[in-house]
mmCIF file of C-alpha atoms in Angstrom:
data_model
loop_
_atom_site.group_PDB
_atom_site.id
_atom_site.type_symbol
_atom_site.label_atom_id
_atom_site.label_comp_id
_atom_site.label_asym_id
_atom_site.label_seq_id
_atom_site.Cartn_x
_atom_site.Cartn_y
_atom_site.Cartn_z
ATOM 1 C CA UNK A 1346 -0.238 0.018 -0.019
ATOM 2 C CA UNK A 1347 2.842 2.272 0.808
ATOM 3 C CA UNK A 1348 4.416 1.647 -2.476
ATOM 4 C CA UNK A 1349 1.165 2.438 -4.304
ATOM 5 C CA UNK A 1350 1.069 5.865 -2.502
ATOM 6 C CA UNK A 1351 4.715 6.652 -3.285
ATOM 7 C CA UNK A 1352 4.294 5.659 -7.071
ATOM 8 C CA UNK A 1353 0.682 7.647 -7.366
ATOM 9 C CA UNK A 1354 2.821 10.686 -6.408
ATOM 10 C CA UNK A 1355 5.775 10.022 -8.502
ATOM 11 C CA UNK A 1356 4.066 8.662 -11.683
ATOM 12 C CA UNK A 1357 2.135 11.942 -12.658
ATOM 13 C CA UNK A 1358 4.907 14.542 -11.421
ATOM 14 C CA UNK A 1359 2.370 16.403 -9.760
ATOM 15 C CA UNK A 1360 0.291 16.302 -6.169
ATOM 16 C CA UNK A 1361 -3.217 14.652 -6.289
ATOM 17 C CA UNK A 1362 -5.042 18.065 -5.867
ATOM 18 C CA UNK A 1363 -3.166 19.759 -9.175
ATOM 19 C CA UNK A 1364 -4.089 16.731 -11.082
ATOM 20 C CA UNK A 1365 -7.764 17.258 -9.646
ATOM 21 C CA UNK A 1366 -8.136 21.038 -10.321
ATOM 22 C CA UNK A 1367 -6.193 20.810 -13.711
ATOM 23 C CA UNK A 1368 -8.643 19.677 -16.324
ATOM 24 C CA UNK A 1369 -11.893 22.036 -16.930
ATOM 25 C CA UNK A 1370 -13.677 19.580 -18.906
ATOM 26 C CA UNK A 1371 -14.008 17.368 -15.779
ATOM 27 C CA UNK A 1372 -17.237 18.761 -14.732
ATOM 28 C CA UNK A 1373 -19.240 18.213 -18.390
ATOM 29 C CA UNK A 1374 -17.278 14.592 -18.272
ATOM 30 C CA UNK A 1375 -18.614 13.675 -15.084
ATOM 31 C CA UNK A 1376 -22.201 14.728 -16.009
ATOM 32 C CA UNK A 1377 -22.271 12.979 -19.371
ATOM 33 C CA UNK A 1378 -20.773 9.658 -17.546
ATOM 34 C CA UNK A 1379 -23.754 9.881 -14.777
ATOM 35 C CA UNK A 1380 -26.212 10.314 -16.999
ATOM 36 C CA UNK A 1381 -25.007 7.551 -19.290
ATOM 37 C CA UNK A 1382 -24.582 5.137 -15.979
ATOM 38 C CA UNK A 1383 -27.874 6.134 -14.567
ATOM 39 C CA UNK A 1384 -29.707 4.825 -17.754
ATOM 40 C CA UNK A 1385 -28.295 1.079 -17.059
ATOM 41 C CA UNK A 1386 -31.007 0.229 -14.523
ATOM 42 C CA UNK A 1387 -33.828 0.790 -16.628
ATOM 43 C CA UNK A 1388 -32.493 -0.908 -19.467
ATOM 44 C CA UNK A 1389 -31.575 -3.936 -17.334
ATOM 45 C CA UNK A 1390 -35.004 -4.192 -16.511
ATOM 46 C CA UNK A 1391 -36.319 -3.992 -20.138
ATOM 47 C CA UNK A 1392 -33.845 -6.716 -20.648
ATOM 48 C CA UNK A 1393 -35.107 -8.939 -18.023
ATOM 49 C CA UNK A 1394 -36.525 -11.778 -19.923
ATOM 50 C CA UNK A 1395 -33.109 -12.657 -20.428
ATOM 51 C CA UNK A 1396 -31.149 -14.310 -17.303
ATOM 52 C CA UNK A 1397 -29.172 -11.631 -15.377
ATOM 53 C CA UNK A 1398 -25.728 -13.410 -15.758
ATOM 54 C CA UNK A 1399 -26.210 -13.199 -19.565
ATOM 55 C CA UNK A 1400 -27.296 -9.498 -19.476
ATOM 56 C CA UNK A 1401 -23.930 -8.980 -17.530
ATOM 57 C CA UNK A 1402 -21.996 -11.239 -20.113
ATOM 58 C CA UNK A 1403 -23.652 -9.639 -22.982
ATOM 59 C CA UNK A 1404 -23.022 -6.128 -22.063
ATOM 60 C CA UNK A 1405 -19.442 -6.151 -21.203
ATOM 61 C CA UNK A 1406 -18.573 -8.230 -24.413
ATOM 62 C CA UNK A 1407 -20.405 -5.294 -26.435
ATOM 63 C CA UNK A 1408 -18.480 -2.967 -24.491
ATOM 64 C CA UNK A 1409 -15.122 -4.642 -24.951
ATOM 65 C CA UNK A 1410 -15.659 -4.944 -28.787
ATOM 66 C CA UNK A 1411 -16.225 -1.274 -29.255
ATOM 67 C CA UNK A 1412 -13.172 -0.527 -27.001
ATOM 68 C CA UNK A 1413 -11.136 -2.701 -29.018
ATOM 69 C CA UNK A 1414 -12.046 -1.137 -32.282
ATOM 70 C CA UNK A 1415 -11.117 2.305 -30.490
ATOM 71 C CA UNK A 1416 -7.729 1.026 -29.360
ATOM 72 C CA UNK A 1417 -6.977 -0.410 -32.657
ATOM 73 C CA UNK A 1418 -8.005 2.894 -34.264
ATOM 74 C CA UNK A 1419 -5.233 4.577 -31.974
ATOM 75 C CA UNK A 1420 -2.851 2.002 -33.102
ATOM 76 C CA UNK A 1421 -1.083 1.851 -29.814
ATOM 77 C CA UNK A 1422 -2.357 -1.710 -28.724
ATOM 78 C CA UNK A 1423 0.385 -3.678 -29.985
ATOM 79 C CA UNK A 1424 3.152 -1.599 -28.202
ATOM 80 C CA UNK A 1425 0.963 -1.735 -25.029
ATOM 81 C CA UNK A 1426 1.054 -5.492 -25.000
ATOM 82 C CA UNK A 1427 4.598 -5.552 -25.578
ATOM 83 C CA UNK A 1428 5.206 -3.149 -22.781
ATOM 84 C CA UNK A 1429 2.687 -5.287 -20.497
ATOM 85 C CA UNK A 1430 4.683 -8.333 -21.332
ATOM 86 C CA UNK A 1431 7.756 -7.173 -19.635
ATOM 87 C CA UNK A 1432 5.910 -5.634 -16.601
ATOM 88 C CA UNK A 1433 4.084 -8.993 -14.753
ATOM 89 C CA UNK A 1434 3.154 -6.514 -11.812
ATOM 90 C CA UNK A 1435 1.188 -4.175 -13.856
ATOM 91 C CA UNK A 1436 -0.280 -7.053 -16.053
ATOM 92 C CA UNK A 1437 -1.242 -8.646 -12.882
ATOM 93 C CA UNK A 1438 -3.130 -5.655 -11.847
ATOM 94 C CA UNK A 1439 -5.072 -5.064 -14.955
ATOM 95 C CA UNK A 1440 -6.452 -8.906 -14.803
ATOM 96 C CA UNK A 1441 -7.518 -8.049 -11.392
ATOM 97 C CA UNK A 1442 -9.285 -4.665 -12.127
ATOM 98 C CA UNK A 1443 -11.017 -6.687 -15.061
ATOM 99 C CA UNK A 1444 -11.994 -9.390 -12.545
ATOM 100 C CA UNK A 1445 -13.222 -6.636 -10.359
ATOM 101 C CA UNK A 1446 -15.160 -5.193 -13.316
ATOM 102 C CA UNK A 1447 -16.853 -8.316 -13.933
ATOM 103 C CA UNK A 1448 -17.695 -8.699 -10.275
ATOM 104 C CA UNK A 1449 -19.418 -5.468 -10.159
ATOM 105 C CA UNK A 1450 -21.584 -5.821 -13.306
ATOM 106 C CA UNK A 1451 -22.260 -9.386 -12.535
ATOM 107 C CA UNK A 1452 -23.413 -8.719 -8.393
ATOM 108 C CA UNK A 1453 -25.407 -5.493 -9.420
ATOM 109 C CA UNK A 1454 -27.227 -6.724 -12.228
ATOM 110 C CA UNK A 1455 -28.385 -9.765 -10.510
ATOM 111 C CA UNK A 1456 -29.242 -7.754 -7.506
ATOM 112 C CA UNK A 1457 -31.696 -5.598 -9.872
ATOM 113 C CA UNK A 1458 -33.693 -8.880 -10.148
ATOM 114 C CA UNK A 1459 -33.973 -9.534 -6.313
ATOM 115 C CA UNK A 1460 -34.685 -5.960 -4.963
ATOM 116 C CA UNK A 1461 -36.413 -2.400 -6.112
ATOM 117 C CA UNK A 1462 -34.194 -0.176 -8.400
ATOM 118 C CA UNK A 1463 -34.070 2.433 -5.960
ATOM 119 C CA UNK A 1464 -32.516 0.081 -3.347
ATOM 120 C CA UNK A 1465 -30.235 -1.650 -5.659
ATOM 121 C CA UNK A 1466 -28.881 1.588 -7.208
ATOM 122 C CA UNK A 1467 -28.517 3.493 -4.005
ATOM 123 C CA UNK A 1468 -26.607 0.625 -2.448
ATOM 124 C CA UNK A 1469 -24.291 0.052 -5.366
ATOM 125 C CA UNK A 1470 -23.543 3.732 -5.452
ATOM 126 C CA UNK A 1471 -22.097 3.446 -1.805
ATOM 127 C CA UNK A 1472 -18.867 3.266 -3.590
ATOM 128 C CA UNK A 1473 -17.213 6.514 -1.860
ATOM 129 C CA UNK A 1474 -17.246 4.847 1.406
ATOM 130 C CA UNK A 1475 -14.764 2.054 0.095
ATOM 131 C CA UNK A 1476 -13.124 4.549 -2.208
ATOM 132 C CA UNK A 1477 -12.442 6.776 0.745
ATOM 133 C CA UNK A 1478 -10.748 3.882 2.438
ATOM 134 C CA UNK A 1479 -8.399 3.345 -0.412
ATOM 135 C CA UNK A 1480 -7.431 7.096 -1.048
ATOM 136 C CA UNK A 1481 -4.762 7.350 1.327
ATOM 137 C CA UNK A 1482 -2.981 4.263 -0.062
ATOM 138 C CA UNK A 1483 -3.364 5.971 -3.386
ATOM 139 C CA UNK A 1484 -1.831 9.313 -2.136
ATOM 140 C CA UNK A 1485 -4.827 11.262 -2.572
ATOM 141 C CA UNK A 1486 -5.309 14.265 0.158
ATOM 142 C CA UNK A 1487 -8.956 13.900 1.145
ATOM 143 C CA UNK A 1488 -10.557 17.282 1.900
ATOM 144 C CA UNK A 1489 -13.053 17.855 4.623
ATOM 145 C CA UNK A 1490 -15.480 18.976 2.191
ATOM 146 C CA UNK A 1491 -15.376 15.801 0.239
ATOM 147 C CA UNK A 1492 -16.114 13.933 3.739
ATOM 148 C CA UNK A 1493 -18.885 16.092 4.621
ATOM 149 C CA UNK A 1494 -20.250 16.057 0.930
ATOM 150 C CA UNK A 1495 -20.247 12.281 1.294
ATOM 151 C CA UNK A 1496 -21.712 11.949 4.391
ATOM 152 C CA UNK A 1497 -24.795 14.372 3.467
ATOM 153 C CA UNK A 1498 -25.160 12.403 0.229
ATOM 154 C CA UNK A 1499 -25.130 9.176 1.722
ATOM 155 C CA UNK A 1500 -27.568 10.488 4.176
ATOM 156 C CA UNK A 1501 -29.903 10.824 1.225
ATOM 157 C CA UNK A 1502 -29.306 7.591 -0.173
ATOM 158 C CA UNK A 1503 -30.061 6.077 3.202
ATOM 159 C CA UNK A 1504 -33.421 7.874 3.188
ATOM 160 C CA UNK A 1505 -34.109 6.551 -0.295
ATOM 161 C CA UNK A 1506 -33.267 3.009 0.793
ATOM 162 C CA UNK A 1507 -35.246 3.195 3.804
ATOM 163 C CA UNK A 1508 -38.557 4.069 2.299
ATOM 164 C CA UNK A 1509 -41.425 1.861 2.456
ATOM 165 C CA UNK A 1510 -41.695 1.097 -1.246
ATOM 166 C CA UNK A 1511 -37.941 -0.033 -1.412
ATOM 167 C CA UNK A 1512 -38.195 -2.059 1.922
ATOM 168 C CA UNK A 1513 -41.355 -3.869 0.567
ATOM 169 C CA UNK A 1514 -39.371 -4.839 -2.771
ATOM 170 C CA UNK A 1515 -35.991 -5.800 -1.451
ATOM 171 C CA UNK A 1516 -34.294 -8.825 -0.216
ATOM 172 C CA UNK A 1517 -31.021 -9.346 2.018
ATOM 173 C CA UNK A 1518 -29.396 -11.139 -0.819
ATOM 174 C CA UNK A 1519 -30.095 -8.540 -3.624
ATOM 175 C CA UNK A 1520 -28.715 -5.743 -1.291
ATOM 176 C CA UNK A 1521 -25.807 -7.725 -0.384
ATOM 177 C CA UNK A 1522 -24.994 -8.087 -4.280
ATOM 178 C CA UNK A 1523 -25.571 -4.363 -4.836
ATOM 179 C CA UNK A 1524 -22.849 -3.520 -1.763
ATOM 180 C CA UNK A 1525 -20.502 -6.187 -3.633
ATOM 181 C CA UNK A 1526 -21.116 -4.216 -6.826
ATOM 182 C CA UNK A 1527 -20.110 -0.859 -4.824
ATOM 183 C CA UNK A 1528 -16.927 -2.622 -3.203
ATOM 184 C CA UNK A 1529 -15.516 -4.028 -6.624
ATOM 185 C CA UNK A 1530 -16.184 -0.808 -8.418
ATOM 186 C CA UNK A 1531 -14.069 1.072 -5.855
ATOM 187 C CA UNK A 1532 -11.279 -1.186 -6.290
ATOM 188 C CA UNK A 1533 -11.515 -1.239 -10.000
ATOM 189 C CA UNK A 1534 -11.586 2.387 -10.077
ATOM 190 C CA UNK A 1535 -8.598 2.523 -7.749
ATOM 191 C CA UNK A 1536 -6.549 0.058 -9.545
ATOM 192 C CA UNK A 1537 -6.995 2.172 -12.651
ATOM 193 C CA UNK A 1538 -5.499 5.165 -11.004
ATOM 194 C CA UNK A 1539 -2.653 2.950 -9.527
ATOM 195 C CA UNK A 1540 -1.754 1.429 -12.737
ATOM 196 C CA UNK A 1541 -1.623 4.713 -14.726
ATOM 197 C CA UNK A 1542 0.464 6.333 -11.827
ATOM 198 C CA UNK A 1543 2.790 3.452 -12.467
ATOM 199 C CA UNK A 1544 3.010 3.438 -16.585
ATOM 200 C CA UNK A 1545 1.485 6.946 -17.190
ATOM 201 C CA UNK A 1546 1.262 7.449 -21.220
ATOM 202 C CA UNK A 1547 2.763 3.986 -21.687
ATOM 203 C CA UNK A 1548 -0.547 2.535 -21.074
ATOM 204 C CA UNK A 1549 -3.173 4.845 -23.213
ATOM 205 C CA UNK A 1550 -6.575 5.004 -21.678
ATOM 206 C CA UNK A 1551 -8.253 3.234 -25.098
ATOM 207 C CA UNK A 1552 -5.935 0.335 -24.466
ATOM 208 C CA UNK A 1553 -6.463 0.119 -20.872
ATOM 209 C CA UNK A 1554 -10.156 0.247 -21.231
ATOM 210 C CA UNK A 1555 -10.245 -2.255 -23.873
ATOM 211 C CA UNK A 1556 -8.110 -4.742 -21.848
ATOM 212 C CA UNK A 1557 -9.950 -4.824 -18.699
ATOM 213 C CA UNK A 1558 -13.265 -5.052 -20.744
ATOM 214 C CA UNK A 1559 -12.072 -8.355 -22.281
ATOM 215 C CA UNK A 1560 -10.888 -9.524 -19.105
ATOM 216 C CA UNK A 1561 -14.385 -9.007 -17.853
ATOM 217 C CA UNK A 1562 -16.048 -10.313 -20.700
ATOM 218 C CA UNK A 1563 -14.015 -13.416 -20.252
ATOM 219 C CA UNK A 1564 -14.845 -13.760 -16.693
ATOM 220 C CA UNK A 1565 -18.576 -13.218 -17.137
ATOM 221 C CA UNK A 1566 -18.864 -15.703 -19.924
ATOM 222 C CA UNK A 1567 -16.979 -18.190 -17.819
ATOM 223 C CA UNK A 1568 -19.824 -17.500 -15.110
ATOM 224 C CA UNK A 1569 -22.542 -18.138 -17.570
ATOM 225 C CA UNK A 1570 -20.857 -21.481 -18.558
ATOM 226 C CA UNK A 1571 -20.352 -22.451 -14.870
ATOM 227 C CA UNK A 1572 -24.033 -21.897 -14.239
ATOM 228 C CA UNK A 1573 -25.017 -23.789 -17.371
ATOM 229 C CA UNK A 1574 -27.082 -20.844 -19.027
ATOM 230 C CA UNK A 1575 -27.998 -21.143 -22.432
ATOM 231 C CA UNK A 1576 -27.744 -18.343 -25.085
ATOM 232 C CA UNK A 1577 -30.975 -19.272 -26.872
ATOM 233 C CA UNK A 1578 -33.461 -18.425 -24.066
ATOM 234 C CA UNK A 1579 -37.186 -19.370 -24.766
ATOM 235 C CA UNK A 1580 -39.284 -16.011 -25.006
ATOM 236 C CA UNK A 1581 -36.528 -13.581 -25.650
ATOM 237 C CA UNK A 1582 -37.233 -11.138 -28.460
ATOM 238 C CA UNK A 1583 -34.837 -9.006 -30.588
ATOM 239 C CA UNK A 1584 -36.025 -5.809 -28.558
ATOM 240 C CA UNK A 1585 -34.476 -7.587 -25.429
ATOM 241 C CA UNK A 1586 -31.493 -7.980 -27.073
ATOM 242 C CA UNK A 1587 -31.277 -4.372 -28.349
ATOM 243 C CA UNK A 1588 -31.461 -3.491 -24.840
ATOM 244 C CA UNK A 1589 -28.332 -5.477 -23.934
ATOM 245 C CA UNK A 1590 -26.671 -3.438 -26.926
ATOM 246 C CA UNK A 1591 -27.864 -0.507 -25.499
ATOM 247 C CA UNK A 1592 -26.166 -1.124 -22.055
ATOM 248 C CA UNK A 1593 -22.678 -2.029 -23.727
ATOM 249 C CA UNK A 1594 -22.571 1.067 -25.861
ATOM 250 C CA UNK A 1595 -24.346 3.928 -23.784
ATOM 251 C CA UNK A 1596 -23.561 2.919 -19.800
ATOM 252 C CA UNK A 1597 -20.564 0.901 -20.924
ATOM 253 C CA UNK A 1598 -18.506 2.834 -23.441
ATOM 254 C CA UNK A 1599 -19.714 6.166 -22.488
ATOM 255 C CA UNK A 1600 -20.455 6.059 -19.034
ATOM 256 C CA UNK A 1601 -17.524 3.710 -17.955
ATOM 257 C CA UNK A 1602 -15.173 5.345 -20.254
ATOM 258 C CA UNK A 1603 -15.618 8.746 -19.139
ATOM 259 C CA UNK A 1604 -15.562 7.595 -15.536
ATOM 260 C CA UNK A 1605 -11.745 5.875 -16.472
ATOM 261 C CA UNK A 1606 -10.867 9.040 -18.176
ATOM 262 C CA UNK A 1607 -12.026 11.230 -15.186
ATOM 263 C CA UNK A 1608 -10.211 8.859 -12.571
ATOM 264 C CA UNK A 1609 -6.996 9.731 -14.350
ATOM 265 C CA UNK A 1610 -7.212 13.208 -13.644
ATOM 266 C CA UNK A 1611 -8.865 13.338 -10.163
ATOM 267 C CA UNK A 1612 -8.855 11.420 -7.131
ATOM 268 C CA UNK A 1613 -10.953 8.031 -7.018
ATOM 269 C CA UNK A 1614 -13.309 9.316 -4.377
ATOM 270 C CA UNK A 1615 -14.026 12.447 -5.947
ATOM 271 C CA UNK A 1616 -15.405 10.430 -8.963
ATOM 272 C CA UNK A 1617 -17.104 8.078 -6.799
ATOM 273 C CA UNK A 1618 -19.094 10.979 -5.097
ATOM 274 C CA UNK A 1619 -20.417 12.391 -8.442
ATOM 275 C CA UNK A 1620 -21.541 8.849 -8.970
ATOM 276 C CA UNK A 1621 -23.977 9.359 -6.298
ATOM 277 C CA UNK A 1622 -26.282 11.331 -8.444
ATOM 278 C CA UNK A 1623 -27.119 7.930 -10.259
ATOM 279 C CA UNK A 1624 -29.773 6.836 -7.918
ATOM 280 C CA UNK A 1625 -31.589 9.828 -8.910
ATOM 281 C CA UNK A 1626 -31.585 9.455 -12.541
ATOM 282 C CA UNK A 1627 -32.392 5.904 -12.365
ATOM 283 C CA UNK A 1628 -35.131 6.328 -10.224
ATOM 284 C CA UNK A 1629 -36.782 9.084 -12.513
ATOM 285 C CA UNK A 1630 -36.128 7.037 -15.775
ATOM 286 C CA UNK A 1631 -37.849 3.775 -14.480
ATOM 287 C CA UNK A 1632 -40.703 5.902 -12.841
ATOM 288 C CA UNK A 1633 -41.099 7.699 -16.312
ATOM 289 C CA UNK A 1634 -40.817 4.541 -18.671
ATOM 290 C CA UNK A 1635 -42.338 1.685 -16.555
ATOM 291 C CA UNK A 1636 -44.160 3.697 -14.076
ATOM 292 C CA UNK A 1637 -42.593 2.420 -10.982
ATOM 293 C CA UNK A 1638 -43.474 5.093 -8.584
ATOM 294 C CA UNK A 1639 -41.110 6.995 -6.621
ATOM 295 C CA UNK A 1640 -42.313 7.823 -2.948
ATOM 296 C CA UNK A 1641 -42.149 10.769 -1.093
ATOM 297 C CA UNK A 1642 -39.181 9.607 0.849
ATOM 298 C CA UNK A 1643 -37.360 8.725 -2.433
ATOM 299 C CA UNK A 1644 -37.919 12.255 -3.463
ATOM 300 C CA UNK A 1645 -36.442 13.735 -0.286
ATOM 301 C CA UNK A 1646 -33.582 11.501 -0.378
ATOM 302 C CA UNK A 1647 -33.044 12.625 -3.879
ATOM 303 C CA UNK A 1648 -32.688 16.164 -2.897
ATOM 304 C CA UNK A 1649 -30.416 15.552 -0.057
ATOM 305 C CA UNK A 1650 -28.262 13.338 -2.159
ATOM 306 C CA UNK A 1651 -27.800 15.951 -4.787
ATOM 307 C CA UNK A 1652 -26.813 18.720 -2.012
ATOM 308 C CA UNK A 1653 -24.333 16.335 -0.959
ATOM 309 C CA UNK A 1654 -22.934 15.937 -4.112
ATOM 310 C CA UNK A 1655 -22.792 19.612 -4.392
ATOM 311 C CA UNK A 1656 -21.016 20.135 -1.340
ATOM 312 C CA UNK A 1657 -18.216 17.669 -2.181
ATOM 313 C CA UNK A 1658 -17.520 18.628 -5.820
ATOM 314 C CA UNK A 1659 -17.710 22.299 -5.355
ATOM 315 C CA UNK A 1660 -15.670 21.681 -1.843
ATOM 316 C CA UNK A 1661 -12.830 20.303 -3.965
ATOM 317 C CA UNK A 1662 -11.870 23.843 -5.306
ATOM 318 C CA UNK A 1663 -11.342 25.043 -1.685
#
């Protein structure tokens, strides 16, 4: 852990706070990333005739294929692979990041079939709690404003989760899987920042994004095989598979691609804090399209959550 912190400081040549404030494109990128990832819960529900494990594998496969095309266009992937061949430690970290990504998607998508959308998405976005535990190991300075914003935002998330509507539709297994998705997401983002700190431009973002998604896709297809799930599912229509394609392209390529871009320019817990807006967006989309009502407490919790994110993100500049 101490070595990770040291390399995080040395790899970029700047302090974490300087990196955090250095790119004016960060607010727009994070906004687009949150909008893209917030649509995921709705489209998982739309694809529900397909088994959850198959949805996860299909989603990540689409993302991996597009990411490979983008990496091939950049023409840097062969050099990246040669570089990684001589760096077994970084290669191992990349594989672990891919497996964490697979666990994140697999656990969270299954949780959506076991509990309510609000409860599942709110719990999976507890990522800042776990990211905060990793922040010091990465050498990031954690502002008191970020802590305050995180507490307020998580309080709003708690209000949403504790509503009667969410409790009536939830289950302990679904809740646990959503929390597992949060933990693995924090580790995935932290590893991405750590590997970038060690390799810098020797591991371009398109190449890293493609490789971790390939690893994740292979891991999820292995899970599908172990579970004995058939690809040809009775009753599944083309529109259901279209929802899976959307998941791979919009939340996958755009949402997670931008999160990977952002985490190279600001601390992990800052990216995770902005992602706390996802439950609000997901709840509104599911209500608008599927008619799943959002209760009064979900609405209040959403407002508190937005206030918390504002405190944390605006507090970065102080």
